[in-house]
Amino acid sequence: MDPSSLAHHLLIAMPQLDDPGFGQTVTYIIEHDDQGAMGLTLNRPLEHINLSRVLDSMKITPRVPVPDDAHPVVAGGPVNTQTGFILHPPCEQMWHSTVVLQSGLWLTTSKDVLEAIACGQGPSHSLIALGYAGWEPGQLEQELVDNAWLTTPALPEMVFDVPFAERWHAAARLMGIDLDLISTQAGHS
């Protein structure tokens, strides 16, 4: 693994980041190299889209009761918002497009994992992200220089266990930082 890569890290938006798409977000970086970066925002739940609606839109009929709250749906980012990414814990099987991201976290982008969930044979819980965040070569590096983001190694618990409303602060606490104590004003002398 490239030591300069932020793959498998969390990007935590700094308080002064006022971008409406990324303010107060936590984004899991899946890929980061000299070609750019790709990640999934973890704390923007979609109010009107749930697992049942996703299954219905894909013409998948559940064969067992599947709780929507075990498979929440988030806005993963502004790029390709009709494309789904399923983050889930390791399972007994892999699906057509499953990638092991790190210990305790897999990513699947193929329909077969949703079919398995609908049959009670898939992961018992997951995070479904619609769309992704993308950065051109050098763009993320410049945003880091501009102090737009904090970074910390990702933990699967942040993806599955921390309530959405607490993820931004909880991710910063992994670094020992209280975001409420960071000033959004810069001083000049």
GROMACS .gro file of C-alpha atoms in nm:
model
  189
    1MET     CA    1   0.000   0.000   0.000
    2ASP     CA    2   0.123   0.348  -0.089
    3PRO     CA    3   0.202   0.529   0.239
    4SER     CA    4   0.085   0.860   0.088
    5SER     CA    5  -0.253   0.714  -0.004
    6LEU     CA    6  -0.557   0.801   0.204
    7ALA     CA    7  -0.738   0.484   0.099
    8HIS     CA    8  -0.920   0.333   0.399
    9HIS     CA    9  -0.914   0.664   0.584
   10LEU     CA   10  -1.196   0.892   0.685
   11LEU     CA   11  -1.214   1.249   0.558
   12ILE     CA   12  -1.374   1.465   0.824
   13ALA     CA   13  -1.497   1.802   0.701
   14MET     CA   14  -1.351   2.093   0.893
   15PRO     CA   15  -1.610   2.325   1.050
   16GLN     CA   16  -1.529   2.605   0.805
   17LEU     CA   17  -1.602   2.384   0.500
   18ASP     CA   18  -1.925   2.545   0.380
   19ASP     CA   19  -1.973   2.336   0.067
   20PRO     CA   20  -2.341   2.229   0.079
   21GLY     CA   21  -2.248   1.880  -0.044
   22PHE     CA   22  -1.971   1.819   0.207
   23GLY     CA   23  -2.023   2.042   0.511
   24GLN     CA   24  -2.009   1.837   0.833
   25THR     CA   25  -1.955   1.510   0.645
   26VAL     CA   26  -1.751   1.200   0.708
   27THR     CA   27  -1.632   1.029   0.391
   28TYR     CA   28  -1.469   0.688   0.364
   29ILE     CA   29  -1.192   0.697   0.102
   30ILE     CA   30  -1.203   0.379  -0.104
   31GLU     CA   31  -0.933   0.465  -0.358
   32HIS     CA   32  -0.662   0.729  -0.364
   33ASP     CA   33  -0.368   0.736  -0.601
   34ASP     CA   34  -0.209   0.959  -0.864
   35GLN     CA   35  -0.527   0.930  -1.073
   36GLY     CA   36  -0.742   1.092  -0.804
   37ALA     CA   37  -0.962   0.971  -0.522
   38MET     CA   38  -1.302   0.811  -0.470
   39GLY     CA   39  -1.500   0.786  -0.149
   40LEU     CA   40  -1.843   0.738   0.005
   41THR     CA   41  -2.000   0.988   0.241
   42LEU     CA   42  -2.121   0.802   0.550
   43ASN     CA   43  -2.347   1.047   0.730
   44ARG     CA   44  -2.606   1.181   0.485
   45PRO     CA   45  -2.909   0.950   0.525
   46LEU     CA   46  -3.171   0.984   0.254
   47GLU     CA   47  -3.509   1.056   0.411
   48HIS     CA   48  -3.727   0.933   0.125
   49ILE     CA   49  -3.524   0.636   0.008
   50ASN     CA   50  -3.495   0.317   0.209
   51LEU     CA   51  -3.403  -0.044   0.139
   52SER     CA   52  -3.760  -0.134   0.043
   53ARG     CA   53  -3.762   0.139  -0.221
   54VAL     CA   54  -3.420   0.034  -0.352
   55LEU     CA   55  -3.535  -0.328  -0.383
   56ASP     CA   56  -3.856  -0.218  -0.554
   57SER     CA   57  -3.667   0.000  -0.803
   58MET     CA   58  -3.444  -0.298  -0.889
   59LYS     CA   59  -3.749  -0.526  -0.923
   60ILE     CA   60  -3.635  -0.746  -0.633
   61THR     CA   61  -3.915  -0.897  -0.425
   62PRO     CA   62  -3.817  -0.973  -0.066
   63ARG     CA   63  -3.881  -1.333   0.034
   64VAL     CA   64  -3.827  -1.265   0.403
   65PRO     CA   65  -3.891  -0.957   0.616
   66VAL     CA   66  -3.596  -0.724   0.570
   67PRO     CA   67  -3.573  -0.435   0.818
   68ASP     CA   68  -3.498  -0.105   0.644
   69ASP     CA   69  -3.308   0.018   0.950
   70ALA     CA   70  -3.055  -0.266   0.918
   71HIS     CA   71  -2.968  -0.143   0.569
   72PRO     CA   72  -2.989   0.238   0.571
   73VAL     CA   73  -2.945   0.435   0.251
   74VAL     CA   74  -2.720   0.744   0.234
   75ALA     CA   75  -2.618   0.997  -0.026
   76GLY     CA   76  -2.269   0.865  -0.097
   77GLY     CA   77  -2.171   1.170  -0.297
   78PRO     CA   78  -2.272   1.385  -0.592
   79VAL     CA   79  -2.128   1.165  -0.870
   80ASN     CA   80  -2.344   0.896  -1.038
   81THR     CA   81  -2.622   0.918  -0.780
   82GLN     CA   82  -2.811   0.633  -0.948
   83THR     CA   83  -2.523   0.394  -0.878
   84GLY     CA   84  -2.531   0.195  -0.554
   85PHE     CA   85  -2.245   0.087  -0.332
   86ILE     CA   86  -2.309  -0.155  -0.046
   87LEU     CA   87  -2.066  -0.141   0.246
   88HIS     CA   88  -2.106  -0.447   0.465
   89PRO     CA   89  -1.918  -0.667   0.711
   90PRO     CA   90  -1.746  -0.982   0.586
   91CYS     CA   91  -1.985  -1.265   0.501
   92GLU     CA   92  -1.955  -1.636   0.431
   93GLN     CA   93  -1.959  -1.563   0.060
   94MET     CA   94  -1.852  -1.294  -0.182
   95TRP     CA   95  -2.074  -1.164  -0.460
   96HIS     CA   96  -1.992  -1.081  -0.823
   97SER     CA   97  -1.826  -0.751  -0.743
   98THR     CA   98  -1.719  -0.775  -0.381
   99VAL     CA   99  -1.394  -0.608  -0.279
  100VAL     CA  100  -1.232  -0.647   0.061
  101LEU     CA  101  -1.154  -0.292   0.171
  102GLN     CA  102  -1.004  -0.363   0.512
  103SER     CA  103  -1.054  -0.595   0.804
  104GLY     CA  104  -1.422  -0.588   0.890
  105LEU     CA  105  -1.538  -0.397   0.580
  106TRP     CA  106  -1.633  -0.517   0.233
  107LEU     CA  107  -1.778  -0.328  -0.062
  108THR     CA  108  -2.015  -0.486  -0.314
  109THR     CA  109  -2.160  -0.309  -0.617
  110SER     CA  110  -2.348  -0.594  -0.786
  111LYS     CA  111  -2.722  -0.657  -0.768
  112ASP     CA  112  -2.672  -1.010  -0.635
  113VAL     CA  113  -2.595  -0.885  -0.283
  114LEU     CA  114  -2.932  -0.707  -0.274
  115GLU     CA  115  -3.100  -1.024  -0.398
  116ALA     CA  116  -2.926  -1.216  -0.118
  117ILE     CA  117  -3.040  -0.960   0.141
  118ALA     CA  118  -3.398  -0.993   0.010
  119CYS     CA  119  -3.376  -1.372   0.059
  120GLY     CA  120  -3.224  -1.349   0.407
  121GLN     CA  121  -2.890  -1.484   0.283
  122GLY     CA  122  -2.693  -1.162   0.254
  123PRO     CA  123  -2.525  -0.948   0.516
  124SER     CA  124  -2.745  -0.890   0.820
  125HIS     CA  125  -2.663  -0.520   0.805
  126SER     CA  126  -2.508  -0.283   0.555
  127LEU     CA  127  -2.483   0.078   0.447
  128ILE     CA  128  -2.616   0.146   0.099
  129ALA     CA  129  -2.463   0.455  -0.060
  130LEU     CA  130  -2.615   0.608  -0.371
  131GLY     CA  131  -2.349   0.797  -0.564
  132TYR     CA  132  -1.993   0.868  -0.466
  133ALA     CA  133  -1.750   1.153  -0.405
  134GLY     CA  134  -1.468   1.190  -0.656
  135TRP     CA  135  -1.156   1.403  -0.678
  136GLU     CA  136  -0.940   1.472  -0.983
  137PRO     CA  137  -0.562   1.411  -0.961
  138GLY     CA  138  -0.416   1.648  -0.703
  139GLN     CA  139  -0.755   1.793  -0.602
  140LEU     CA  140  -0.784   1.613  -0.268
  141GLU     CA  141  -0.423   1.692  -0.187
  142GLN     CA  142  -0.492   2.063  -0.248
  143GLU     CA  143  -0.804   2.051  -0.031
  144LEU     CA  144  -0.592   1.903   0.248
  145VAL     CA  145  -0.338   2.184   0.207
  146ASP     CA  146  -0.631   2.430   0.221
  147ASN     CA  147  -0.731   2.278   0.557
  148ALA     CA  148  -1.071   2.156   0.436
  149TRP     CA  149  -1.039   1.808   0.587
  150LEU     CA  150  -0.905   1.613   0.882
  151THR     CA  151  -0.803   1.253   0.813
  152THR     CA  152  -0.788   0.946   1.032
  153PRO     CA  153  -0.772   0.572   0.965
  154ALA     CA  154  -1.121   0.428   0.919
  155LEU     CA  155  -1.283   0.187   1.159
  156PRO     CA  156  -1.574  -0.035   1.047
  157GLU     CA  157  -1.762   0.071   1.362
  158MET     CA  158  -1.791   0.421   1.216
  159VAL     CA  159  -1.974   0.276   0.915
  160PHE     CA  160  -2.217   0.053   1.102
  161ASP     CA  161  -2.248   0.139   1.469
  162VAL     CA  162  -2.233   0.516   1.521
  163PRO     CA  163  -2.566   0.699   1.468
  164PHE     CA  164  -2.565   0.927   1.163
  165ALA     CA  165  -2.614   1.246   1.365
  166GLU     CA  166  -2.305   1.164   1.575
  167ARG     CA  167  -2.061   1.047   1.304
  168TRP     CA  168  -1.900   1.384   1.229
  169HIS     CA  169  -1.810   1.450   1.591
  170ALA     CA  170  -1.730   1.083   1.663
  171ALA     CA  171  -1.487   1.061   1.371
  172ALA     CA  172  -1.299   1.368   1.496
  173ARG     CA  173  -1.292   1.222   1.848
  174LEU     CA  174  -1.097   0.927   1.702
  175MET     CA  175  -0.819   1.184   1.664
  176GLY     CA  176  -0.882   1.341   2.006
  177ILE     CA  177  -1.039   1.650   1.846
  178ASP     CA  178  -1.354   1.829   1.960
  179LEU     CA  179  -1.491   1.999   1.647
  180ASP     CA  180  -1.689   2.243   1.862
  181LEU     CA  181  -1.361   2.389   1.987
  182ILE     CA  182  -1.216   2.460   1.641
  183SER     CA  183  -1.251   2.819   1.531
  184THR     CA  184  -1.381   2.885   1.183
  185GLN     CA  185  -1.203   3.222   1.178
  186ALA     CA  186  -0.837   3.264   1.085
  187GLY     CA  187  -0.627   3.528   1.253
  188HIS     CA  188  -0.377   3.755   1.077
  189SER     CA  189  -0.105   3.969   1.222
   0.00000   0.00000   0.00000
